Short mmCIF file of C-alpha atoms and ligand atoms in Angstrom, two decimals:
data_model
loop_
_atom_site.label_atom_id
_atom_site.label_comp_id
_atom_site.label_asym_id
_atom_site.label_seq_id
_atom_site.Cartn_x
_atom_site.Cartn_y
_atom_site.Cartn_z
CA UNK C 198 31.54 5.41 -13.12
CA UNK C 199 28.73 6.67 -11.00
CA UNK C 200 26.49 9.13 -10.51
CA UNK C 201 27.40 11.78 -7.82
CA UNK C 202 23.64 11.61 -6.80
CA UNK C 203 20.77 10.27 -8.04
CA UNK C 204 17.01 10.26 -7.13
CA UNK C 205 14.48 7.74 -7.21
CA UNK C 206 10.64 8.78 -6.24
CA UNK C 207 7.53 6.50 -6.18
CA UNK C 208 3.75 6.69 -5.15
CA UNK C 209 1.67 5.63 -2.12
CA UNK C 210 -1.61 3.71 -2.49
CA UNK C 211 -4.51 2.68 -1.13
CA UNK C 212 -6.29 -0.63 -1.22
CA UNK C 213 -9.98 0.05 -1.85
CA UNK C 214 -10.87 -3.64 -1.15
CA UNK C 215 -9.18 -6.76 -0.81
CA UNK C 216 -6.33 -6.47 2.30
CA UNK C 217 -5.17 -9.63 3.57
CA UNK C 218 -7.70 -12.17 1.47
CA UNK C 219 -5.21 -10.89 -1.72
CA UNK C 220 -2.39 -12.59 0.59
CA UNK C 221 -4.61 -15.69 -0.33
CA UNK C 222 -5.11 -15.42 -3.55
CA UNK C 223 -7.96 -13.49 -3.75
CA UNK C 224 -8.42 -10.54 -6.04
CA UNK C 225 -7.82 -6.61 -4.86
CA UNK C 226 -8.41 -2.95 -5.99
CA UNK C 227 -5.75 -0.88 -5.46
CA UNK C 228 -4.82 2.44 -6.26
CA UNK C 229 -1.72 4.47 -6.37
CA UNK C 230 -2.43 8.01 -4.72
CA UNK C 231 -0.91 11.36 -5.40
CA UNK C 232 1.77 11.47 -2.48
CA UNK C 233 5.36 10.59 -3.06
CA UNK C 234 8.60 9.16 -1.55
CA UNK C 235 11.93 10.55 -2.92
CA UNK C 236 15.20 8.68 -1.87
CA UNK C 237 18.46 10.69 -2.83
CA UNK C 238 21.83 8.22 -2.99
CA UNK C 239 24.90 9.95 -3.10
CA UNK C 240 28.73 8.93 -2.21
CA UNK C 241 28.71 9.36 1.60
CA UNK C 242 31.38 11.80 3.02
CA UNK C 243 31.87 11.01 6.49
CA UNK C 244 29.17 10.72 9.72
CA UNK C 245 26.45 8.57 10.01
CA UNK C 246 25.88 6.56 6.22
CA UNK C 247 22.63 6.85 6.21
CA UNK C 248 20.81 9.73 7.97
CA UNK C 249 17.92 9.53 10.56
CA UNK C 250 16.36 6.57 9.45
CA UNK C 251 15.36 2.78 11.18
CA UNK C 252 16.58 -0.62 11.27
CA UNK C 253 14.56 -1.95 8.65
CA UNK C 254 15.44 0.61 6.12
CA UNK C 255 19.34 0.35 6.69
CA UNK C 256 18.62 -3.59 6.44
CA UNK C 257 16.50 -3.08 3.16
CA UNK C 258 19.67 -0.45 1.66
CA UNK C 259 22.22 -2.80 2.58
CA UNK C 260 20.64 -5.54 0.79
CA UNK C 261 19.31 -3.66 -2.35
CA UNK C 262 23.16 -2.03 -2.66
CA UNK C 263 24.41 -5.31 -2.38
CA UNK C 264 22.09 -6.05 -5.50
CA UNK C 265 23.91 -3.55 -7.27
CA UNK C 266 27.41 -4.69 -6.20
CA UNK C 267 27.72 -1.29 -4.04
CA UNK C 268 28.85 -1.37 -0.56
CA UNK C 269 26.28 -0.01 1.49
CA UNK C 270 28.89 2.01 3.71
CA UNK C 271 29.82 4.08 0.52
CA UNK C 272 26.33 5.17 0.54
CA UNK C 273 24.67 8.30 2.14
CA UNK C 274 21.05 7.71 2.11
CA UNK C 275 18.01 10.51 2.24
CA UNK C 276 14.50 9.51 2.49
CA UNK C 277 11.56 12.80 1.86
CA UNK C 278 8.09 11.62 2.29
CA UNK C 279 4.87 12.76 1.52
CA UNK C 280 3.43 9.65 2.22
CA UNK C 281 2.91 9.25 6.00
CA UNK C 282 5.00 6.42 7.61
CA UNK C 283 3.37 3.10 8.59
CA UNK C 284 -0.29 4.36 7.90
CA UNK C 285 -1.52 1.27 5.25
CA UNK C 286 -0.88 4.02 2.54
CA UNK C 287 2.22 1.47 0.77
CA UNK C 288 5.15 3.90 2.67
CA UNK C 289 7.36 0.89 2.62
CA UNK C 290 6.77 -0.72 -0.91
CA UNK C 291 7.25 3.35 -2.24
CA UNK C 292 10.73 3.03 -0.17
CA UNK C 293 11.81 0.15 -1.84
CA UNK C 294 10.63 0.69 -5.70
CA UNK C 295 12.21 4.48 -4.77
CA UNK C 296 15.70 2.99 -3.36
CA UNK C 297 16.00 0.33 -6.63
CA UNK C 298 15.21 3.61 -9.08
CA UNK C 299 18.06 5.65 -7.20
CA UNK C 300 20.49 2.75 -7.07
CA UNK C 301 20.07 1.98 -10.80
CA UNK C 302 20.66 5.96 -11.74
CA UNK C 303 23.46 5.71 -9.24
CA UNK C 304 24.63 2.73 -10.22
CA UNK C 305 24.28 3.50 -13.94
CA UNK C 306 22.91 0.26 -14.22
CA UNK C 307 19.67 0.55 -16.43
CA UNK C 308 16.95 -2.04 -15.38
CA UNK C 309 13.73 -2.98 -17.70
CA UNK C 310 10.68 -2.06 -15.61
CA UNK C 311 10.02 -5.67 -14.72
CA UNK C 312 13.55 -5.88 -12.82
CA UNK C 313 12.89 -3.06 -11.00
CA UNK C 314 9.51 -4.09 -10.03
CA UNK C 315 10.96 -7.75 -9.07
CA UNK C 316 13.70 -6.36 -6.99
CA UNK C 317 11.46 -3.51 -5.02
CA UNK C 318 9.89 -6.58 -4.22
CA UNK C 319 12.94 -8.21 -2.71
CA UNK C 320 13.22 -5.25 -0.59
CA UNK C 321 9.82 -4.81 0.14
CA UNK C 322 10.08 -8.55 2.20
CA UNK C 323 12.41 -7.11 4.53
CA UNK C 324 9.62 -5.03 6.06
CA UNK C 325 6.51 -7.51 4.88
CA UNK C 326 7.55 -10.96 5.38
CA UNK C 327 5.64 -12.15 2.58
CA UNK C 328 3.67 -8.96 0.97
CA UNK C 329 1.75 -10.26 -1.46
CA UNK C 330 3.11 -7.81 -4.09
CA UNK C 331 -0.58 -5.15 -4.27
CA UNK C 332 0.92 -2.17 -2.86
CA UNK C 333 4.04 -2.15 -5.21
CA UNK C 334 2.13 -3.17 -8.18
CA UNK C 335 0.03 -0.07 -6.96
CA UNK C 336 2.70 1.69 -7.15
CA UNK C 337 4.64 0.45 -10.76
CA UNK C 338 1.55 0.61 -12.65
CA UNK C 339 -0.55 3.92 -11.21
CA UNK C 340 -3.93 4.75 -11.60
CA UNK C 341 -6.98 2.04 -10.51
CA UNK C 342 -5.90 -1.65 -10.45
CA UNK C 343 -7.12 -4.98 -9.93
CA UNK C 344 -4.54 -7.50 -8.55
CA UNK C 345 -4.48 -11.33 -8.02
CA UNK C 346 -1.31 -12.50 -6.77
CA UNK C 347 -0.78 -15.58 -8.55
CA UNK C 348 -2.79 -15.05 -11.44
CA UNK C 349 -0.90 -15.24 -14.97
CA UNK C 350 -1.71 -11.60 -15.39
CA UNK C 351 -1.74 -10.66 -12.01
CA UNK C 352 -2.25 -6.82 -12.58
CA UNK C 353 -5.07 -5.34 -14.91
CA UNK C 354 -5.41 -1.64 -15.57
CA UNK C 355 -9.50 -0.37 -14.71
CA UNK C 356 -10.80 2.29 -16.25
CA UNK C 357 -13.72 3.77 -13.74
CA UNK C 358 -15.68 6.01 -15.83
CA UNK C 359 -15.29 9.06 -13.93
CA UNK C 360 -12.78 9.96 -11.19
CA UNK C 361 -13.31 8.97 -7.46
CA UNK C 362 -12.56 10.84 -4.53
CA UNK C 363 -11.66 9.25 -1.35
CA UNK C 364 -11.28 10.71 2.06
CA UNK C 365 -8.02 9.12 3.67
CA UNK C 366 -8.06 9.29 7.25
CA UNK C 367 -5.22 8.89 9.36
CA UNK C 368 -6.13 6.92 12.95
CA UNK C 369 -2.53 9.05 14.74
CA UNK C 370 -1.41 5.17 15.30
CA UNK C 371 0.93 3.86 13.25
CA UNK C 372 1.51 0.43 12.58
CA UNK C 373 3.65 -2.27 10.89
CA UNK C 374 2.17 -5.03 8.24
CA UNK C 375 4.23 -7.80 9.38
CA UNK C 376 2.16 -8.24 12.83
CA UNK C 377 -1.38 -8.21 11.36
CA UNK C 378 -0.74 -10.41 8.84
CA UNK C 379 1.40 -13.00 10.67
CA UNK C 380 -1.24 -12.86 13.32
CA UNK C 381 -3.74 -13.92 11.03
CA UNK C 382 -1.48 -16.51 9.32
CA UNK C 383 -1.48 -18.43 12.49
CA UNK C 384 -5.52 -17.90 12.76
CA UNK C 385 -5.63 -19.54 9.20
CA UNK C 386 -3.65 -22.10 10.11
CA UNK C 387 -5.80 -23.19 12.96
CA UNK C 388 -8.46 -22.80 11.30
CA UNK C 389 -7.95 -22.85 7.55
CA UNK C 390 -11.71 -24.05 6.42
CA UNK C 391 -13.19 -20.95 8.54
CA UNK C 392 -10.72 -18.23 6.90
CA UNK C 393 -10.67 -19.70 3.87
CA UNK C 394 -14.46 -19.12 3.48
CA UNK C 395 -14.17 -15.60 5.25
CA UNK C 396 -11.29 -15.10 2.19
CA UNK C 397 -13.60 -16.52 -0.28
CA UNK C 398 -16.16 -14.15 0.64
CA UNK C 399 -14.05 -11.15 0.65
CA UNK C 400 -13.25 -11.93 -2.52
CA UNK C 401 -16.74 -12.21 -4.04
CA UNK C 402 -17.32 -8.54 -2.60
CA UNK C 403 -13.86 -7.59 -4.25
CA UNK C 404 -15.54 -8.73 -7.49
CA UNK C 405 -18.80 -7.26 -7.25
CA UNK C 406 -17.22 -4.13 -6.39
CA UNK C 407 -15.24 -4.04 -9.98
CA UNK C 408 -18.89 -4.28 -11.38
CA UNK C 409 -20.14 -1.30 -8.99
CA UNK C 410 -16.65 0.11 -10.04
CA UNK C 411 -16.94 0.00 -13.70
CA UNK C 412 -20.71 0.76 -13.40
CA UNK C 413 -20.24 4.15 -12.27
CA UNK C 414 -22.38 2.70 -8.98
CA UNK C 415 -21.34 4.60 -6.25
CA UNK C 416 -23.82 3.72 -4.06
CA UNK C 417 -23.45 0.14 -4.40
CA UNK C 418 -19.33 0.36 -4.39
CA UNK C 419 -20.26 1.85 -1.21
CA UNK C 420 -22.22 -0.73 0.28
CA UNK C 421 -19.62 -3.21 -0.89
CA UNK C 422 -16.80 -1.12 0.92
CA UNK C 423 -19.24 -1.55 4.11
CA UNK C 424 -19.40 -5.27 3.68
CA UNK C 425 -15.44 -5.62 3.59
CA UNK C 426 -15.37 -3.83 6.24
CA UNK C 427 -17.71 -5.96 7.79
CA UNK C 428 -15.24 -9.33 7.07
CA UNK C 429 -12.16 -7.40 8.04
CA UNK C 430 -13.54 -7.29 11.18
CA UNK C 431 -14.51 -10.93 11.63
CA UNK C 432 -10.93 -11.46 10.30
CA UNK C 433 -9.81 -9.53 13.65
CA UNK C 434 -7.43 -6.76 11.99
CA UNK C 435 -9.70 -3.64 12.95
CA UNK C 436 -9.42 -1.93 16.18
CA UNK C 437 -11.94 0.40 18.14
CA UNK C 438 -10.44 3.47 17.00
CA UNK C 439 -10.63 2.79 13.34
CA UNK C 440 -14.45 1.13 13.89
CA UNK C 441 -14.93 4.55 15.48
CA UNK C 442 -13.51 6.59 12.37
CA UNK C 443 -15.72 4.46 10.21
CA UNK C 444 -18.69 5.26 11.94
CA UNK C 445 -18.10 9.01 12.72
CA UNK C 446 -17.63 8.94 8.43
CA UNK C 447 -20.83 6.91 7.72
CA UNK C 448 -22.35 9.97 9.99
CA UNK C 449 -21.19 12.47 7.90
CA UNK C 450 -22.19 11.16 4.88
CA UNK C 451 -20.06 8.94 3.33
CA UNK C 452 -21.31 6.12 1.60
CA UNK C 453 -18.64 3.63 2.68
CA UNK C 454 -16.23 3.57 4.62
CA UNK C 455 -13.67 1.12 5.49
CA UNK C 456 -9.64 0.15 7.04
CA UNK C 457 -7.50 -0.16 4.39
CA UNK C 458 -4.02 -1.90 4.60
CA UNK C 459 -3.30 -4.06 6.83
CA UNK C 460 -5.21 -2.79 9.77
CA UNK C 461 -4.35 -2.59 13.50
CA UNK C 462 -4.19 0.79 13.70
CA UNK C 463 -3.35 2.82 10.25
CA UNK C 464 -5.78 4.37 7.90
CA UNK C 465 -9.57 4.28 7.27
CA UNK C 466 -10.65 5.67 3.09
CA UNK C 467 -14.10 6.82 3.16
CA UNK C 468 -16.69 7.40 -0.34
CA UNK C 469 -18.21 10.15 0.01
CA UNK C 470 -19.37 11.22 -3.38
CA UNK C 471 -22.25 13.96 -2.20
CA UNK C 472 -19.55 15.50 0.04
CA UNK C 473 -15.87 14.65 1.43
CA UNK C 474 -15.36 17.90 3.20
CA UNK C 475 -18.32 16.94 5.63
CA UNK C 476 -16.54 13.63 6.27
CA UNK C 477 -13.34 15.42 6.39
CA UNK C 478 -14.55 17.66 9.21
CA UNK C 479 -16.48 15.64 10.92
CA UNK C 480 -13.27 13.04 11.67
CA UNK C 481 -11.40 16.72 12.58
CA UNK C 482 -13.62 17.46 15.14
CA UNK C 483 -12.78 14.19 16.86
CA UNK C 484 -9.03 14.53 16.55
CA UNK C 485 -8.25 12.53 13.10
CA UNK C 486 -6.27 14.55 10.16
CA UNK C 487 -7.44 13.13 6.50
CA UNK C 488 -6.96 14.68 3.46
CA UNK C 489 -9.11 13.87 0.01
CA UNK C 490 -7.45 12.31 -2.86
CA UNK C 491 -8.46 11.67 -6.78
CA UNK C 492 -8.06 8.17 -8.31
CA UNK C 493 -8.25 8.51 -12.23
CA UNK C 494 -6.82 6.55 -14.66
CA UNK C 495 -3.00 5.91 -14.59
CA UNK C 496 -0.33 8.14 -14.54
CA UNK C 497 2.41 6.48 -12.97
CA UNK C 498 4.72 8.68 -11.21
CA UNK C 499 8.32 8.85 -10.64
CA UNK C 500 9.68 6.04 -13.20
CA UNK C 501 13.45 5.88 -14.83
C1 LIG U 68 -0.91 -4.27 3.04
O1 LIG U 68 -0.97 -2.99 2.43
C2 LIG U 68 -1.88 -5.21 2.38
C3 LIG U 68 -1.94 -6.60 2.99
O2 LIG U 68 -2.91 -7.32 2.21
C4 LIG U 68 -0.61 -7.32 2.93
C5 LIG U 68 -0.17 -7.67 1.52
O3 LIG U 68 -1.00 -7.72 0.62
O4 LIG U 68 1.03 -7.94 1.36
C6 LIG U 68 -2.42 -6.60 4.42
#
Protein backbone atom coordinates (compact mmCIF):
# COMPACT_ATOMS: atom_id res chain seq x y z
CA UNK A 1 0.00 0.00 0.00
CA UNK A 2 1.28 3.49 -0.36
CA UNK A 3 1.29 6.60 0.92
CA UNK A 4 -1.11 9.16 -0.75
CA UNK A 5 1.81 11.72 -0.35
CA UNK A 6 4.81 11.87 1.24
CA UNK A 7 7.61 14.46 1.79
CA UNK A 8 11.18 14.24 1.82
CA UNK A 9 13.34 17.60 2.74
CA UNK A 10 17.18 17.94 2.95
CA UNK A 11 19.87 20.74 3.48
CA UNK A 12 22.19 22.79 1.22
CA UNK A 13 25.89 23.24 2.00
CA UNK A 14 28.76 24.93 1.48
CA UNK A 15 32.30 23.77 0.97
CA UNK A 16 34.57 25.99 3.08
CA UNK A 17 37.72 24.48 1.43
CA UNK A 18 38.56 21.68 -0.60
CA UNK A 19 36.32 21.82 -4.19
CA UNK A 20 37.61 19.78 -6.84
CA UNK A 21 41.15 18.51 -5.08
CA UNK A 22 38.38 16.29 -2.75
CA UNK A 23 37.48 14.77 -6.36
CA UNK A 24 41.19 13.57 -5.91
CA UNK A 25 41.32 12.39 -2.87
CA UNK A 26 42.12 15.15 -0.98
CA UNK A 27 40.44 16.15 2.23
CA UNK A 28 37.38 18.93 2.45
CA UNK A 29 35.34 21.05 4.97
CA UNK A 30 31.99 21.14 4.34
CA UNK A 31 29.05 22.33 5.92
CA UNK A 32 25.39 21.82 5.65
CA UNK A 33 23.57 25.34 5.78
CA UNK A 34 20.19 26.28 7.06
CA UNK A 35 18.18 26.31 3.64
CA UNK A 36 16.10 23.40 2.54
CA UNK A 37 14.69 21.41 -0.43
CA UNK A 38 11.27 19.69 0.07
CA UNK A 39 10.12 17.16 -2.68
CA UNK A 40 6.34 16.11 -2.27
CA UNK A 41 5.50 12.52 -4.23
CA UNK A 42 2.06 11.82 -4.59
CA UNK A 43 -0.08 9.43 -7.09
CA UNK A 44 -0.28 11.66 -10.20
CA UNK A 45 -3.87 12.44 -11.47
CA UNK A 46 -3.64 13.42 -14.92
CA UNK A 47 -1.38 16.42 -16.85
CA UNK A 48 2.08 16.73 -16.92
CA UNK A 49 3.79 13.83 -14.20
CA UNK A 50 6.00 15.87 -12.94
CA UNK A 51 5.44 19.66 -12.75
CA UNK A 52 7.76 22.50 -14.02
CA UNK A 53 10.90 20.91 -13.59
CA UNK A 54 14.21 19.93 -16.12
CA UNK A 55 15.59 17.09 -17.88
CA UNK A 56 17.94 16.05 -15.40
CA UNK A 57 15.51 15.91 -12.59
CA UNK A 58 12.81 13.81 -14.56
CA UNK A 59 15.99 11.56 -15.54
CA UNK A 60 17.15 11.42 -11.78
CA UNK A 61 13.01 10.54 -10.64
CA UNK A 62 12.71 8.04 -13.20
CA UNK A 63 15.69 6.26 -12.11
CA UNK A 64 15.36 6.63 -8.25
CA UNK A 65 11.40 5.32 -8.75
CA UNK A 66 12.68 2.65 -10.64
CA UNK A 67 14.84 1.90 -7.41
CA UNK A 68 11.78 1.57 -5.61
CA UNK A 69 9.97 -0.62 -8.19
CA UNK A 70 7.50 2.49 -8.91
CA UNK A 71 6.79 3.57 -12.34
CA UNK A 72 7.82 6.96 -12.68
CA UNK A 73 4.56 7.91 -14.78
CA UNK A 74 2.43 7.08 -11.61
CA UNK A 75 4.28 9.78 -9.98
CA UNK A 76 3.44 13.56 -9.62
CA UNK A 77 6.51 15.23 -8.53
CA UNK A 78 6.89 18.84 -6.53
CA UNK A 79 10.16 20.32 -5.87
CA UNK A 80 10.12 23.79 -3.08
CA UNK A 81 13.49 25.23 -2.66
CA UNK A 82 15.10 27.42 -0.43
CA UNK A 83 18.26 26.58 -1.66
CA UNK A 84 18.99 28.56 -4.87
CA UNK A 85 19.37 26.37 -8.04
CA UNK A 86 22.82 25.66 -9.52
CA UNK A 87 24.67 28.21 -7.17
CA UNK A 88 27.62 25.56 -5.58
CA UNK A 89 25.25 25.59 -2.48
CA UNK A 90 24.62 21.27 -2.99
CA UNK A 91 20.85 22.13 -4.77
CA UNK A 92 21.24 18.91 -6.61
CA UNK A 93 22.70 16.41 -3.97
CA UNK A 94 19.58 18.09 -1.49
CA UNK A 95 17.26 16.95 -4.62
CA UNK A 96 18.36 13.62 -4.63
CA UNK A 97 18.79 12.67 -0.69
CA UNK A 98 15.10 14.69 -0.66
CA UNK A 99 13.54 12.46 -3.66
CA UNK A 100 15.05 8.91 -1.93
CA UNK A 101 13.38 10.21 1.66
CA UNK A 102 9.93 10.86 -0.21
CA UNK A 103 10.08 7.68 -2.25
CA UNK A 104 10.84 5.52 0.82
CA UNK A 105 7.72 7.26 2.88
CA UNK A 106 5.86 6.78 -0.36
CA UNK A 107 6.97 3.69 -1.02
CA UNK A 108 6.64 2.49 2.58
CA UNK A 109 9.83 1.05 2.12
CA UNK A 110 11.99 1.96 5.28
CA UNK A 111 15.77 2.37 4.39
CA UNK A 112 18.74 2.42 7.18
CA UNK A 113 20.42 5.82 6.81
CA UNK A 114 23.35 4.33 4.94
CA UNK A 115 20.91 3.15 1.99
CA UNK A 116 19.54 6.28 1.69
CA UNK A 117 22.76 8.03 1.68
CA UNK A 118 24.15 5.34 -1.01
CA UNK A 119 21.23 5.73 -3.25
CA UNK A 120 21.01 9.85 -3.12
CA UNK A 121 24.26 9.17 -4.37
CA UNK A 122 23.12 7.15 -7.35
CA UNK A 123 20.96 9.98 -8.19
CA UNK A 124 23.20 12.58 -7.45
CA UNK A 125 25.56 11.07 -10.68
CA UNK A 126 22.92 11.85 -12.98
CA UNK A 127 23.61 15.57 -12.55
CA UNK A 128 27.56 15.15 -11.34
CA UNK A 129 29.11 12.59 -13.40
CA UNK A 130 31.27 11.49 -10.76
CA UNK A 131 30.56 13.84 -7.50
CA UNK A 132 32.81 12.86 -5.21
CA UNK A 133 30.11 12.32 -2.53
CA UNK A 134 31.05 16.04 -0.09
CA UNK A 135 27.97 17.82 -0.74
CA UNK A 136 25.60 14.86 0.18
CA UNK A 137 27.64 13.77 3.04
CA UNK A 138 27.13 17.59 3.87
CA UNK A 139 23.97 17.10 3.73
CA UNK A 140 23.30 13.36 5.69
CA UNK A 141 25.44 14.26 8.47
CA UNK A 142 24.80 18.33 9.20
CA UNK A 143 26.74 20.58 11.04
CA UNK A 144 30.84 21.14 10.19
CA UNK A 145 32.52 18.18 8.40
CA UNK A 146 35.67 16.99 7.16
CA UNK A 147 35.48 14.60 4.14
CA UNK A 148 38.02 12.38 2.25
CA UNK A 149 36.48 10.45 -0.38
CA UNK A 150 38.13 7.26 -0.17
CA UNK A 151 39.20 7.27 3.23
CA UNK A 152 37.86 4.27 5.52
CA UNK A 153 36.01 6.86 7.50
CA UNK A 154 35.46 9.21 4.96
CA UNK A 155 33.25 11.68 7.03
CA UNK A 156 34.30 13.06 10.59
CA UNK A 157 32.05 15.30 12.63
CA UNK A 158 34.25 18.89 13.80
CA UNK A 159 33.39 20.56 16.57
CA UNK A 160 34.61 24.46 15.99
CA UNK A 161 34.52 25.95 19.30
CA UNK A 162 32.22 28.66 18.65
CA UNK A 163 29.80 29.20 15.73
CA UNK A 164 30.93 30.77 12.35
CA UNK A 165 29.18 33.04 10.26
CA UNK A 166 29.64 33.12 6.62
CA UNK A 167 28.44 35.58 4.08
CA UNK A 168 27.12 33.52 0.96
CA UNK A 169 27.11 35.47 -2.04
CA UNK A 170 25.31 34.68 -5.01
CA UNK A 171 27.38 35.76 -8.51
CA UNK A 172 23.31 35.99 -10.53
CA UNK A 173 25.11 33.14 -12.84
CA UNK A 174 24.22 29.91 -12.38
CA UNK A 175 26.07 27.03 -13.27
CA UNK A 176 26.27 23.22 -13.57
CA UNK A 177 29.17 20.93 -11.78
CA UNK A 178 29.53 18.55 -14.51
CA UNK A 179 31.42 21.21 -16.90
CA UNK A 180 33.99 22.50 -14.37
CA UNK A 181 34.94 19.43 -13.24
CA UNK A 182 35.14 17.48 -16.52
CA UNK A 183 37.05 20.43 -17.81
CA UNK A 184 39.57 20.00 -15.35
CA UNK A 185 39.60 16.17 -15.62
CA UNK A 186 40.95 16.56 -19.06
CA UNK A 187 43.60 19.34 -17.66
CA UNK A 188 44.71 16.53 -15.16
CA UNK A 189 44.98 14.21 -17.58
CA UNK A 190 47.36 16.20 -19.68
CA UNK A 191 49.03 17.12 -17.16
CA UNK A 192 48.62 14.88 -14.13
CA UNK A 193 52.19 15.67 -12.27
CA UNK A 194 51.24 19.60 -12.43
CA UNK A 195 47.55 19.11 -10.90
CA UNK A 196 48.45 16.58 -8.86
CA UNK A 197 50.86 18.93 -6.96
CA UNK A 198 48.31 21.93 -7.29
CA UNK A 199 45.79 19.04 -5.49
CA UNK A 200 48.40 18.19 -3.07
CA UNK A 201 48.73 21.65 -2.08
CA UNK A 202 45.15 22.37 -1.75
CA UNK A 203 45.02 19.80 0.41
CA UNK A 204 47.76 20.84 2.86
CA UNK A 205 45.76 24.27 3.17
CA UNK A 206 42.53 22.06 3.71
CA UNK A 207 44.47 20.63 6.67
CA UNK A 208 45.90 23.56 8.16
CA UNK A 209 42.65 25.11 8.01
CA UNK A 210 41.06 22.21 10.43
CA UNK A 211 43.89 23.42 12.84
CA UNK A 212 42.86 27.28 12.32
CA UNK A 213 39.31 25.65 12.50
CA UNK A 214 39.53 23.88 15.71
CA UNK A 215 41.82 26.67 17.07
CA UNK A 216 39.22 29.17 17.18
CA UNK A 217 41.83 31.14 14.57
CA UNK A 218 39.84 33.15 12.55
CA UNK A 219 42.31 35.12 11.22
CA UNK A 220 44.43 32.43 10.07
CA UNK A 221 41.23 30.22 8.69
CA UNK A 222 40.99 33.34 6.83
CA UNK A 223 44.19 33.55 5.29
CA UNK A 224 43.91 29.88 4.47
CA UNK A 225 40.45 30.55 2.68
CA UNK A 226 42.61 33.28 0.64
CA UNK A 227 45.22 30.76 -0.29
CA UNK A 228 42.52 28.23 -1.75
CA UNK A 229 41.32 30.69 -3.40
CA UNK A 230 44.51 31.45 -4.68
CA UNK A 231 44.94 27.50 -6.18
CA UNK A 232 41.37 27.48 -7.40
CA UNK A 233 42.38 29.94 -9.56
CA UNK A 234 45.55 28.37 -10.94
CA UNK A 235 43.23 25.32 -11.26
CA UNK A 236 41.16 27.63 -13.83
CA UNK A 237 37.51 27.21 -12.23
CA UNK A 238 37.12 31.00 -11.11
CA UNK A 239 35.82 33.58 -13.36
CA UNK A 240 36.16 37.52 -13.30
CA UNK A 241 32.97 38.07 -11.72
CA UNK A 242 33.49 35.87 -8.75
CA UNK A 243 37.45 37.27 -8.48
CA UNK A 244 35.53 40.55 -8.42
CA UNK A 245 33.05 39.46 -5.51
CA UNK A 246 36.08 38.25 -3.65
CA UNK A 247 37.77 41.34 -3.79
CA UNK A 248 34.83 43.82 -3.29
CA UNK A 249 34.45 41.32 0.20
CA UNK A 250 38.17 41.47 1.21
CA UNK A 251 37.29 45.47 0.92
CA UNK A 252 34.70 45.35 3.22
CA UNK A 253 36.27 43.54 5.69
CA UNK A 254 36.15 40.10 5.45
CA UNK A 255 38.95 38.12 6.35
CA UNK A 256 38.66 35.55 3.57
CA UNK A 257 36.95 35.12 1.01
CA UNK A 258 36.72 32.53 -1.54
CA UNK A 259 34.41 30.39 -4.66
CA UNK A 260 32.98 27.62 -3.25
CA UNK A 261 31.58 24.62 -5.31
CA UNK A 262 32.54 23.95 -8.27
CA UNK A 263 33.16 27.36 -9.65
CA UNK A 264 32.46 28.90 -13.09
CA UNK A 265 30.08 31.09 -12.09
CA UNK A 266 28.02 30.16 -8.67
CA UNK A 267 28.73 31.34 -5.21
CA UNK A 268 31.59 33.13 -3.37
CA UNK A 269 31.38 32.51 1.12
CA UNK A 270 33.16 35.25 2.71
CA UNK A 271 34.63 35.32 6.85
CA UNK A 272 33.91 38.13 8.09
CA UNK A 273 33.99 37.76 11.82
CA UNK A 274 34.30 41.77 12.83
CA UNK A 275 31.31 42.36 10.51
CA UNK A 276 29.18 40.42 7.70
CA UNK A 277 26.65 43.12 7.18
CA UNK A 278 29.54 45.43 5.79
CA UNK A 279 30.45 42.61 3.40
CA UNK A 280 26.89 42.00 2.82
CA UNK A 281 26.33 45.57 1.65
CA UNK A 282 29.15 46.25 0.12
CA UNK A 283 28.53 43.12 -2.63
CA UNK A 284 24.69 44.88 -2.72
CA UNK A 285 25.89 47.93 -3.86
CA UNK A 286 27.49 46.23 -6.84
CA UNK A 287 24.49 44.15 -7.77
CA UNK A 288 25.19 40.66 -5.82
CA UNK A 289 22.31 39.33 -3.25
CA UNK A 290 24.06 37.21 -0.21
CA UNK A 291 22.60 36.39 2.80
CA UNK A 292 24.67 35.33 6.24
CA UNK A 293 24.44 31.92 7.54
CA UNK A 294 25.54 30.08 11.04
CA UNK A 295 27.57 26.82 10.92
CA UNK A 296 27.41 25.15 14.49
CA UNK A 297 27.62 21.83 15.35
CA UNK A 298 25.22 19.28 13.70
CA UNK A 299 21.74 19.21 13.53
CA UNK A 300 20.86 17.38 10.60
CA UNK A 301 17.70 18.38 9.07
CA UNK A 302 14.94 16.73 7.37
CA UNK A 303 15.76 12.83 8.06
CA UNK A 304 13.05 9.75 8.07
C1 LIG B 1 30.84 20.53 -5.94
O1 LIG B 1 30.01 21.08 -4.92
C2 LIG B 1 32.18 20.14 -5.37
C3 LIG B 1 33.17 19.58 -6.38
O2 LIG B 1 34.35 19.28 -5.63
C4 LIG B 1 32.66 18.34 -7.06
C5 LIG B 1 32.55 17.14 -6.14
O3 LIG B 1 33.18 17.12 -5.09
O4 LIG B 1 31.84 16.20 -6.53
C6 LIG B 1 33.55 20.60 -7.44
Amino acid sequence: MKEASAVGVASGKVILLGEHSVVYGEPAIAAAIDRQLEVTVRPRSGGNPYGAIGNRQRLAIARAAQRFGIEPETLMVEVRSEIPMGCGLGSSAAFSLALIRALSLFSRKPLLDGEVASRAAEIENVFHGTASGVDLAAAVQGGVIWFERFSAAPIVELLPPEPLDLVIALSGKPRGTFGPVSRLRDRYERFPKLYGRMFRLTGDVVRSARIALAAGDLELLGSLMNAAHGLLNALGVSTPTIDRMVRLARSAGAVGAKLTGAGGGGAVIALAPRGAEAVVSALAEEGFESFVTRLSVREPKGSQ
